[in-house]
Amino acid sequence: GQQLNQSPQSMFIQEGEDVSMNCTSSSIFNTWLWYKQDPGEGPVLLIALYKAGELTSNGRLTAQFGITRKDSFLNISASIPSDVGIYFCAGGGTDKLIFGTGTRLQVFP
Amino acid sequence: ETGVTQTPRHLVMGMTNKKSLKCEQHLGHNAMYWYKQSAKKPLELMFVYSLEERVENNSVPSRFSPECPNSSHLFLHLHTLQPEDSALYLCASSQGPGVSRPGELFFGEGSRLTVL
């Protein structure tokens, strides 16, 4: 079945640093989405991408839909303590989403 | 507040118990989902309902039984569960098929289930 490889699995960074994470797949997707999950909460949609090559920003977050449609990255600039959480990528086909295993981000002051 | 509410937030049950998880969405969406989230595994899709009709059953054991009485409510009935069923169960909703921005799921906060 379709699988997503999300990396890194975890990151420990200092406040103010930039962060980059990515997802790759052997399959082509029509949609790439990035979610964040805070402890004890459900995932919340951060950015949705619908076109190959699309680059979209949401505040300090920037995500891109890879030109091959098999990958996507998420960048967070100037990290702050509330960026802590688990970030999930999700690739969408015609009818379902496949989720990555998540990147756990820790930010130290 | 995402517009998707799940109850209870926490549930502990024995293997012989019968319980239900409830989900309600206030977003006017047409599709609702149950996902299972276990440690260090990707989110696993369990069931999908679109316009109150089940359109996906992802090889889920029969001890999990979904019910969707209307487009705003979704239940997951649990009976004779196993300890390995302990996980966070997430409900989500989306606009449904035939929309311009497919795949944008709105999740509830989850129901943390522990099976003893």
PDB file of C-alpha atoms in Angstrom:
ATOM      1  CA  GLY A   1       0.000   0.000   0.000  1.00  0.00           C
ATOM      2  CA  GLN A   2       0.935   3.656  -0.137  1.00  0.00           C
ATOM      3  CA  GLN A   3       3.367   4.812   2.526  1.00  0.00           C
ATOM      4  CA  LEU A   4       4.871   8.114   3.518  1.00  0.00           C
ATOM      5  CA  ASN A   5       8.373   8.510   4.907  1.00  0.00           C
ATOM      6  CA  GLN A   6       8.492  11.497   7.212  1.00  0.00           C
ATOM      7  CA  SER A   7      11.754  12.836   8.595  1.00  0.00           C
ATOM      8  CA  PRO A   8      13.205  13.598  10.944  1.00  0.00           C
ATOM      9  CA  GLN A   9      11.372  11.570  13.587  1.00  0.00           C
ATOM     10  CA  SER A  10      12.205  14.141  16.243  1.00  0.00           C
ATOM     11  CA  MET A  11      13.976  17.454  16.591  1.00  0.00           C
ATOM     12  CA  PHE A  12      15.331  19.316  19.594  1.00  0.00           C
ATOM     13  CA  ILE A  13      16.046  22.942  18.797  1.00  0.00           C
ATOM     14  CA  GLN A  14      16.611  26.249  20.514  1.00  0.00           C
ATOM     15  CA  GLU A  15      14.057  29.029  20.408  1.00  0.00           C
ATOM     16  CA  GLY A  16      14.668  31.273  17.397  1.00  0.00           C
ATOM     17  CA  GLU A  17      16.082  28.548  15.174  1.00  0.00           C
ATOM     18  CA  ASP A  18      14.528  27.582  11.858  1.00  0.00           C
ATOM     19  CA  VAL A  19      13.101  24.084  11.376  1.00  0.00           C
ATOM     20  CA  SER A  20      12.708  21.950   8.283  1.00  0.00           C
ATOM     21  CA  MET A  21      10.933  18.607   7.896  1.00  0.00           C
ATOM     22  CA  ASN A  22       9.836  16.624   4.875  1.00  0.00           C
ATOM     23  CA  CYS A  23       7.798  13.757   3.566  1.00  0.00           C
ATOM     24  CA  THR A  24       8.524  11.508   0.629  1.00  0.00           C
ATOM     25  CA  SER A  25       6.596   8.760  -1.070  1.00  0.00           C
ATOM     26  CA  SER A  26       7.009   6.316  -3.913  1.00  0.00           C
ATOM     27  CA  SER A  27       3.455   7.205  -4.973  1.00  0.00           C
ATOM     28  CA  ILE A  28       2.093  10.357  -6.570  1.00  0.00           C
ATOM     29  CA  PHE A  29      -0.366  12.417  -4.559  1.00  0.00           C
ATOM     30  CA  ASN A  30      -2.862  15.058  -5.678  1.00  0.00           C
ATOM     31  CA  THR A  31      -2.833  16.815  -2.324  1.00  0.00           C
ATOM     32  CA  TRP A  32      -0.316  17.413   0.451  1.00  0.00           C
ATOM     33  CA  LEU A  33      -1.418  18.634   3.838  1.00  0.00           C
ATOM     34  CA  TRP A  34       0.461  19.435   7.021  1.00  0.00           C
ATOM     35  CA  TYR A  35      -1.092  19.037  10.471  1.00  0.00           C
ATOM     36  CA  LYS A  36       0.117  19.828  13.983  1.00  0.00           C
ATOM     37  CA  GLN A  37      -0.946  17.895  17.071  1.00  0.00           C
ATOM     38  CA  ASP A  38      -0.511  19.376  20.528  1.00  0.00           C
ATOM     39  CA  PRO A  39      -0.342  17.017  23.528  1.00  0.00           C
ATOM     40  CA  GLY A  40      -3.797  15.716  24.426  1.00  0.00           C
ATOM     41  CA  GLU A  41      -5.414  17.257  21.360  1.00  0.00           C
ATOM     42  CA  GLY A  42      -6.387  16.217  17.862  1.00  0.00           C
ATOM     43  CA  PRO A  43      -4.386  17.252  14.776  1.00  0.00           C
ATOM     44  CA  VAL A  44      -5.056  20.742  13.427  1.00  0.00           C
ATOM     45  CA  LEU A  45      -4.604  21.612   9.755  1.00  0.00           C
ATOM     46  CA  LEU A  46      -1.744  24.053   9.149  1.00  0.00           C
ATOM     47  CA  ILE A  47      -1.321  24.212   5.383  1.00  0.00           C
ATOM     48  CA  ALA A  48      -2.987  22.521   2.398  1.00  0.00           C
ATOM     49  CA  LEU A  49      -1.316  22.236  -1.018  1.00  0.00           C
ATOM     50  CA  TYR A  50      -3.134  21.305  -4.208  1.00  0.00           C
ATOM     51  CA  LYS A  51      -0.739  21.952  -7.113  1.00  0.00           C
ATOM     52  CA  ALA A  52       2.682  20.528  -7.918  1.00  0.00           C
ATOM     53  CA  GLY A  53       5.287  23.201  -7.225  1.00  0.00           C
ATOM     54  CA  GLU A  54       2.913  25.222  -5.056  1.00  0.00           C
ATOM     55  CA  LEU A  55       4.593  27.153  -2.247  1.00  0.00           C
ATOM     56  CA  THR A  56       2.288  28.387   0.518  1.00  0.00           C
ATOM     57  CA  SER A  57       2.903  30.305   3.724  1.00  0.00           C
ATOM     58  CA  ASN A  58       0.911  30.583   6.924  1.00  0.00           C
ATOM     59  CA  GLY A  59       2.666  33.061   9.226  1.00  0.00           C
ATOM     60  CA  ARG A  60       6.062  31.597  10.086  1.00  0.00           C
ATOM     61  CA  LEU A  61       5.218  28.338   8.324  1.00  0.00           C
ATOM     62  CA  THR A  62       6.019  27.622   4.691  1.00  0.00           C
ATOM     63  CA  ALA A  63       5.225  24.412   2.831  1.00  0.00           C
ATOM     64  CA  GLN A  64       5.844  23.253  -0.715  1.00  0.00           C
ATOM     65  CA  PHE A  65       4.243  20.605  -2.912  1.00  0.00           C
ATOM     66  CA  GLY A  66       7.143  18.875  -4.682  1.00  0.00           C
ATOM     67  CA  ILE A  67       7.270  19.149  -8.453  1.00  0.00           C
ATOM     68  CA  THR A  68       7.302  15.349  -8.806  1.00  0.00           C
ATOM     69  CA  ARG A  69       4.147  15.164  -6.611  1.00  0.00           C
ATOM     70  CA  LYS A  70       5.954  12.595  -4.460  1.00  0.00           C
ATOM     71  CA  ASP A  71       7.235  14.872  -1.717  1.00  0.00           C
ATOM     72  CA  SER A  72       6.564  17.935   0.392  1.00  0.00           C
ATOM     73  CA  PHE A  73       8.441  19.953   2.977  1.00  0.00           C
ATOM     74  CA  LEU A  74       7.445  22.195   5.865  1.00  0.00           C
ATOM     75  CA  ASN A  75       9.643  24.976   7.198  1.00  0.00           C
ATOM     76  CA  ILE A  76       9.122  26.877  10.443  1.00  0.00           C
ATOM     77  CA  SER A  77      11.097  30.077  10.836  1.00  0.00           C
ATOM     78  CA  ALA A  78      12.175  31.651  14.119  1.00  0.00           C
ATOM     79  CA  SER A  79      10.726  28.913  16.302  1.00  0.00           C
ATOM     80  CA  ILE A  80       8.968  29.756  19.565  1.00  0.00           C
ATOM     81  CA  PRO A  81       8.044  27.535  22.542  1.00  0.00           C
ATOM     82  CA  SER A  82       4.440  27.069  21.392  1.00  0.00           C
ATOM     83  CA  ASP A  83       5.695  25.371  18.213  1.00  0.00           C
ATOM     84  CA  VAL A  84       6.223  22.268  20.356  1.00  0.00           C
ATOM     85  CA  GLY A  85       4.147  19.329  19.180  1.00  0.00           C
ATOM     86  CA  ILE A  86       3.978  16.591  16.573  1.00  0.00           C
ATOM     87  CA  TYR A  87       3.800  17.593  12.914  1.00  0.00           C
ATOM     88  CA  PHE A  88       2.178  15.208  10.439  1.00  0.00           C
ATOM     89  CA  CYS A  89       2.248  15.269   6.689  1.00  0.00           C
ATOM     90  CA  ALA A  90      -0.615  13.703   4.770  1.00  0.00           C
ATOM     91  CA  GLY A  91      -0.789  12.815   1.105  1.00  0.00           C
ATOM     92  CA  GLY A  92      -4.131  12.686  -0.615  1.00  0.00           C
ATOM     93  CA  GLY A  93      -5.249  10.674  -3.602  1.00  0.00           C
ATOM     94  CA  THR A  94      -8.720  10.730  -5.080  1.00  0.00           C
ATOM     95  CA  ASP A  95     -10.493   9.545  -1.994  1.00  0.00           C
ATOM     96  CA  LYS A  96      -8.302   9.140   1.075  1.00  0.00           C
ATOM     97  CA  LEU A  97      -5.425  10.606   3.041  1.00  0.00           C
ATOM     98  CA  ILE A  98      -2.266   8.711   3.959  1.00  0.00           C
ATOM     99  CA  PHE A  99      -0.518  10.081   7.060  1.00  0.00           C
ATOM    100  CA  GLY A 100       3.175  10.145   7.878  1.00  0.00           C
ATOM    101  CA  THR A 101       4.478   8.916  11.233  1.00  0.00           C
ATOM    102  CA  GLY A 102       5.067  12.446  12.476  1.00  0.00           C
ATOM    103  CA  THR A 103       7.971  14.690  13.476  1.00  0.00           C
ATOM    104  CA  ARG A 104       8.120  15.458  17.192  1.00  0.00           C
ATOM    105  CA  LEU A 105       9.432  18.983  17.777  1.00  0.00           C
ATOM    106  CA  GLN A 106      10.848  20.211  21.074  1.00  0.00           C
ATOM    107  CA  VAL A 107      11.829  23.866  21.460  1.00  0.00           C
ATOM    108  CA  PHE A 108      14.081  24.958  24.310  1.00  0.00           C
ATOM    109  CA  PRO A 109      14.156  28.565  25.518  1.00  0.00           C
TER     110      PRO A 109
ATOM    111  CA  GLU B   1     -12.169  24.684  19.112  1.00  0.00           C
ATOM    112  CA  THR B   2     -12.275  22.912  15.734  1.00  0.00           C
ATOM    113  CA  GLY B   3     -16.022  22.413  15.555  1.00  0.00           C
ATOM    114  CA  VAL B   4     -15.717  18.661  16.167  1.00  0.00           C
ATOM    115  CA  THR B   5     -16.518  17.469  19.683  1.00  0.00           C
ATOM    116  CA  GLN B   6     -15.734  14.019  21.036  1.00  0.00           C
ATOM    117  CA  THR B   7     -16.946  12.375  24.237  1.00  0.00           C
ATOM    118  CA  PRO B   8     -15.762  10.921  26.463  1.00  0.00           C
ATOM    119  CA  ARG B   9     -12.200  12.287  26.427  1.00  0.00           C
ATOM    120  CA  HIS B  10     -10.981   9.328  28.463  1.00  0.00           C
ATOM    121  CA  LEU B  11     -12.411   5.827  28.815  1.00  0.00           C
ATOM    122  CA  VAL B  12     -11.192   2.790  30.719  1.00  0.00           C
ATOM    123  CA  MET B  13     -12.987  -0.472  30.060  1.00  0.00           C
ATOM    124  CA  GLY B  14     -12.630  -4.165  30.680  1.00  0.00           C
ATOM    125  CA  MET B  15     -12.542  -6.694  27.870  1.00  0.00           C
ATOM    126  CA  THR B  16     -16.133  -7.762  28.506  1.00  0.00           C
ATOM    127  CA  ASN B  17     -17.621  -4.262  28.646  1.00  0.00           C
ATOM    128  CA  LYS B  18     -19.701  -2.514  26.010  1.00  0.00           C
ATOM    129  CA  LYS B  19     -19.180   1.220  25.575  1.00  0.00           C
ATOM    130  CA  SER B  20     -19.602   3.854  22.890  1.00  0.00           C
ATOM    131  CA  LEU B  21     -17.626   6.836  21.689  1.00  0.00           C
ATOM    132  CA  LYS B  22     -19.533   9.848  20.404  1.00  0.00           C
ATOM    133  CA  CYS B  23     -18.592  12.523  17.896  1.00  0.00           C
ATOM    134  CA  GLU B  24     -20.522  15.622  16.878  1.00  0.00           C
ATOM    135  CA  GLN B  25     -19.564  18.158  14.224  1.00  0.00           C
ATOM    136  CA  HIS B  26     -20.942  21.696  13.944  1.00  0.00           C
ATOM    137  CA  LEU B  27     -19.335  22.563  10.606  1.00  0.00           C
ATOM    138  CA  GLY B  28     -22.054  21.520   8.190  1.00  0.00           C
ATOM    139  CA  HIS B  29     -19.782  18.865   6.713  1.00  0.00           C
ATOM    140  CA  ASN B  30     -21.036  15.822   4.810  1.00  0.00           C
ATOM    141  CA  ALA B  31     -18.313  13.300   5.628  1.00  0.00           C
ATOM    142  CA  MET B  32     -17.181  11.894   8.975  1.00  0.00           C
ATOM    143  CA  TYR B  33     -14.309   9.599   9.864  1.00  0.00           C
ATOM    144  CA  TRP B  34     -12.929   7.438  12.654  1.00  0.00           C
ATOM    145  CA  TYR B  35      -9.136   7.172  12.970  1.00  0.00           C
ATOM    146  CA  LYS B  36      -7.043   5.156  15.409  1.00  0.00           C
ATOM    147  CA  GLN B  37      -3.810   6.680  16.688  1.00  0.00           C
ATOM    148  CA  SER B  38      -1.319   4.353  18.370  1.00  0.00           C
ATOM    149  CA  ALA B  39       2.143   5.286  19.588  1.00  0.00           C
ATOM    150  CA  LYS B  40       4.778   5.502  16.851  1.00  0.00           C
ATOM    151  CA  LYS B  41       2.350   4.494  14.088  1.00  0.00           C
ATOM    152  CA  PRO B  42       0.694   6.587  11.394  1.00  0.00           C
ATOM    153  CA  LEU B  43      -2.926   7.531  11.848  1.00  0.00           C
ATOM    154  CA  GLU B  44      -5.009   4.539  10.770  1.00  0.00           C
ATOM    155  CA  LEU B  45      -8.270   5.167   8.973  1.00  0.00           C
ATOM    156  CA  MET B  46     -11.030   2.938  10.354  1.00  0.00           C
ATOM    157  CA  PHE B  47     -14.324   4.082   8.885  1.00  0.00           C
ATOM    158  CA  VAL B  48     -15.635   6.764   6.537  1.00  0.00           C
ATOM    159  CA  TYR B  49     -19.212   7.941   6.241  1.00  0.00           C
ATOM    160  CA  SER B  50     -20.315  10.214   3.430  1.00  0.00           C
ATOM    161  CA  LEU B  51     -23.847  11.594   3.524  1.00  0.00           C
ATOM    162  CA  GLU B  52     -24.586   9.130   6.333  1.00  0.00           C
ATOM    163  CA  GLU B  53     -23.612   6.149   4.207  1.00  0.00           C
ATOM    164  CA  ARG B  54     -20.584   4.040   5.084  1.00  0.00           C
ATOM    165  CA  VAL B  55     -18.165   4.251   2.179  1.00  0.00           C
ATOM    166  CA  GLU B  56     -15.090   2.702   3.743  1.00  0.00           C
ATOM    167  CA  ASN B  57     -14.435  -0.004   6.279  1.00  0.00           C
ATOM    168  CA  ASN B  58     -10.710  -0.425   6.454  1.00  0.00           C
ATOM    169  CA  SER B  59     -10.592  -4.094   7.514  1.00  0.00           C
ATOM    170  CA  VAL B  60     -11.542  -3.176  11.060  1.00  0.00           C
ATOM    171  CA  PRO B  61     -12.461  -6.040  13.446  1.00  0.00           C
ATOM    172  CA  SER B  62     -16.153  -6.470  14.094  1.00  0.00           C
ATOM    173  CA  ARG B  63     -15.686  -5.610  17.785  1.00  0.00           C
ATOM    174  CA  PHE B  64     -15.721  -2.003  16.503  1.00  0.00           C
ATOM    175  CA  SER B  65     -19.134  -1.026  15.159  1.00  0.00           C
ATOM    176  CA  PRO B  66     -19.764   2.466  13.722  1.00  0.00           C
ATOM    177  CA  GLU B  67     -23.087   4.245  13.517  1.00  0.00           C
ATOM    178  CA  CYS B  68     -23.917   7.472  11.702  1.00  0.00           C
ATOM    179  CA  PRO B  69     -27.548   8.475  12.404  1.00  0.00           C
ATOM    180  CA  ASN B  70     -27.197  11.845  10.609  1.00  0.00           C
ATOM    181  CA  SER B  71     -24.506  13.988   9.026  1.00  0.00           C
ATOM    182  CA  SER B  72     -23.637  15.681  12.340  1.00  0.00           C
ATOM    183  CA  HIS B  73     -23.234  12.648  14.593  1.00  0.00           C
ATOM    184  CA  LEU B  74     -20.988   9.617  14.539  1.00  0.00           C
ATOM    185  CA  PHE B  75     -20.656   6.833  17.074  1.00  0.00           C
ATOM    186  CA  LEU B  76     -18.180   4.027  17.573  1.00  0.00           C
ATOM    187  CA  HIS B  77     -19.643   1.138  19.553  1.00  0.00           C
ATOM    188  CA  LEU B  78     -17.093  -1.000  21.354  1.00  0.00           C
ATOM    189  CA  HIS B  79     -17.528  -4.527  22.669  1.00  0.00           C
ATOM    190  CA  THR B  80     -15.223  -7.329  23.793  1.00  0.00           C
ATOM    191  CA  LEU B  81     -12.140  -5.259  23.050  1.00  0.00           C
ATOM    192  CA  GLN B  82      -8.556  -6.415  23.520  1.00  0.00           C
ATOM    193  CA  PRO B  83      -5.733  -4.613  25.382  1.00  0.00           C
ATOM    194  CA  GLU B  84      -4.034  -3.899  22.027  1.00  0.00           C
ATOM    195  CA  ASP B  85      -7.073  -1.792  21.112  1.00  0.00           C
ATOM    196  CA  SER B  86      -5.924   0.798  23.656  1.00  0.00           C
ATOM    197  CA  ALA B  87      -5.233   3.966  21.666  1.00  0.00           C
ATOM    198  CA  LEU B  88      -6.431   7.484  20.930  1.00  0.00           C
ATOM    199  CA  TYR B  89      -9.537   7.364  18.737  1.00  0.00           C
ATOM    200  CA  LEU B  90      -9.971  10.456  16.629  1.00  0.00           C
ATOM    201  CA  CYS B  91     -13.092  11.608  14.874  1.00  0.00           C
ATOM    202  CA  ALA B  92     -12.825  13.947  11.898  1.00  0.00           C
ATOM    203  CA  SER B  93     -15.126  15.604   9.409  1.00  0.00           C
ATOM    204  CA  SER B  94     -14.704  17.119   5.974  1.00  0.00           C
ATOM    205  CA  GLN B  95     -16.848  18.770   3.359  1.00  0.00           C
ATOM    206  CA  GLY B  96     -17.196  15.464   1.565  1.00  0.00           C
ATOM    207  CA  PRO B  97     -17.004  14.351  -2.055  1.00  0.00           C
ATOM    208  CA  GLY B  98     -17.160  16.661  -5.036  1.00  0.00           C
ATOM    209  CA  VAL B  99     -15.712  19.719  -3.326  1.00  0.00           C
ATOM    210  CA  SER B 100     -12.952  21.965  -4.569  1.00  0.00           C
ATOM    211  CA  ARG B 101     -10.587  21.380  -1.645  1.00  0.00           C
ATOM    212  CA  PRO B 102     -10.704  17.667  -0.862  1.00  0.00           C
ATOM    213  CA  GLY B 103      -8.923  16.077   2.027  1.00  0.00           C
ATOM    214  CA  GLU B 104      -9.073  18.932   4.519  1.00  0.00           C
ATOM    215  CA  LEU B 105     -10.007  17.088   7.689  1.00  0.00           C
ATOM    216  CA  PHE B 106     -11.079  18.753  10.908  1.00  0.00           C
ATOM    217  CA  PHE B 107     -10.303  16.567  13.905  1.00  0.00           C
ATOM    218  CA  GLY B 108     -11.839  16.324  17.331  1.00  0.00           C
ATOM    219  CA  GLU B 109      -9.676  16.200  20.441  1.00  0.00           C
ATOM    220  CA  GLY B 110      -9.858  12.426  20.600  1.00  0.00           C
ATOM    221  CA  SER B 111     -11.047   9.790  23.052  1.00  0.00           C
ATOM    222  CA  ARG B 112      -8.203   8.092  24.936  1.00  0.00           C
ATOM    223  CA  LEU B 113      -9.231   4.450  25.363  1.00  0.00           C
ATOM    224  CA  THR B 114      -7.582   2.038  27.756  1.00  0.00           C
ATOM    225  CA  VAL B 115      -8.639  -1.619  27.694  1.00  0.00           C
ATOM    226  CA  LEU B 116      -7.708  -3.616  30.778  1.00  0.00           C
TER     227      LEU B 116
END
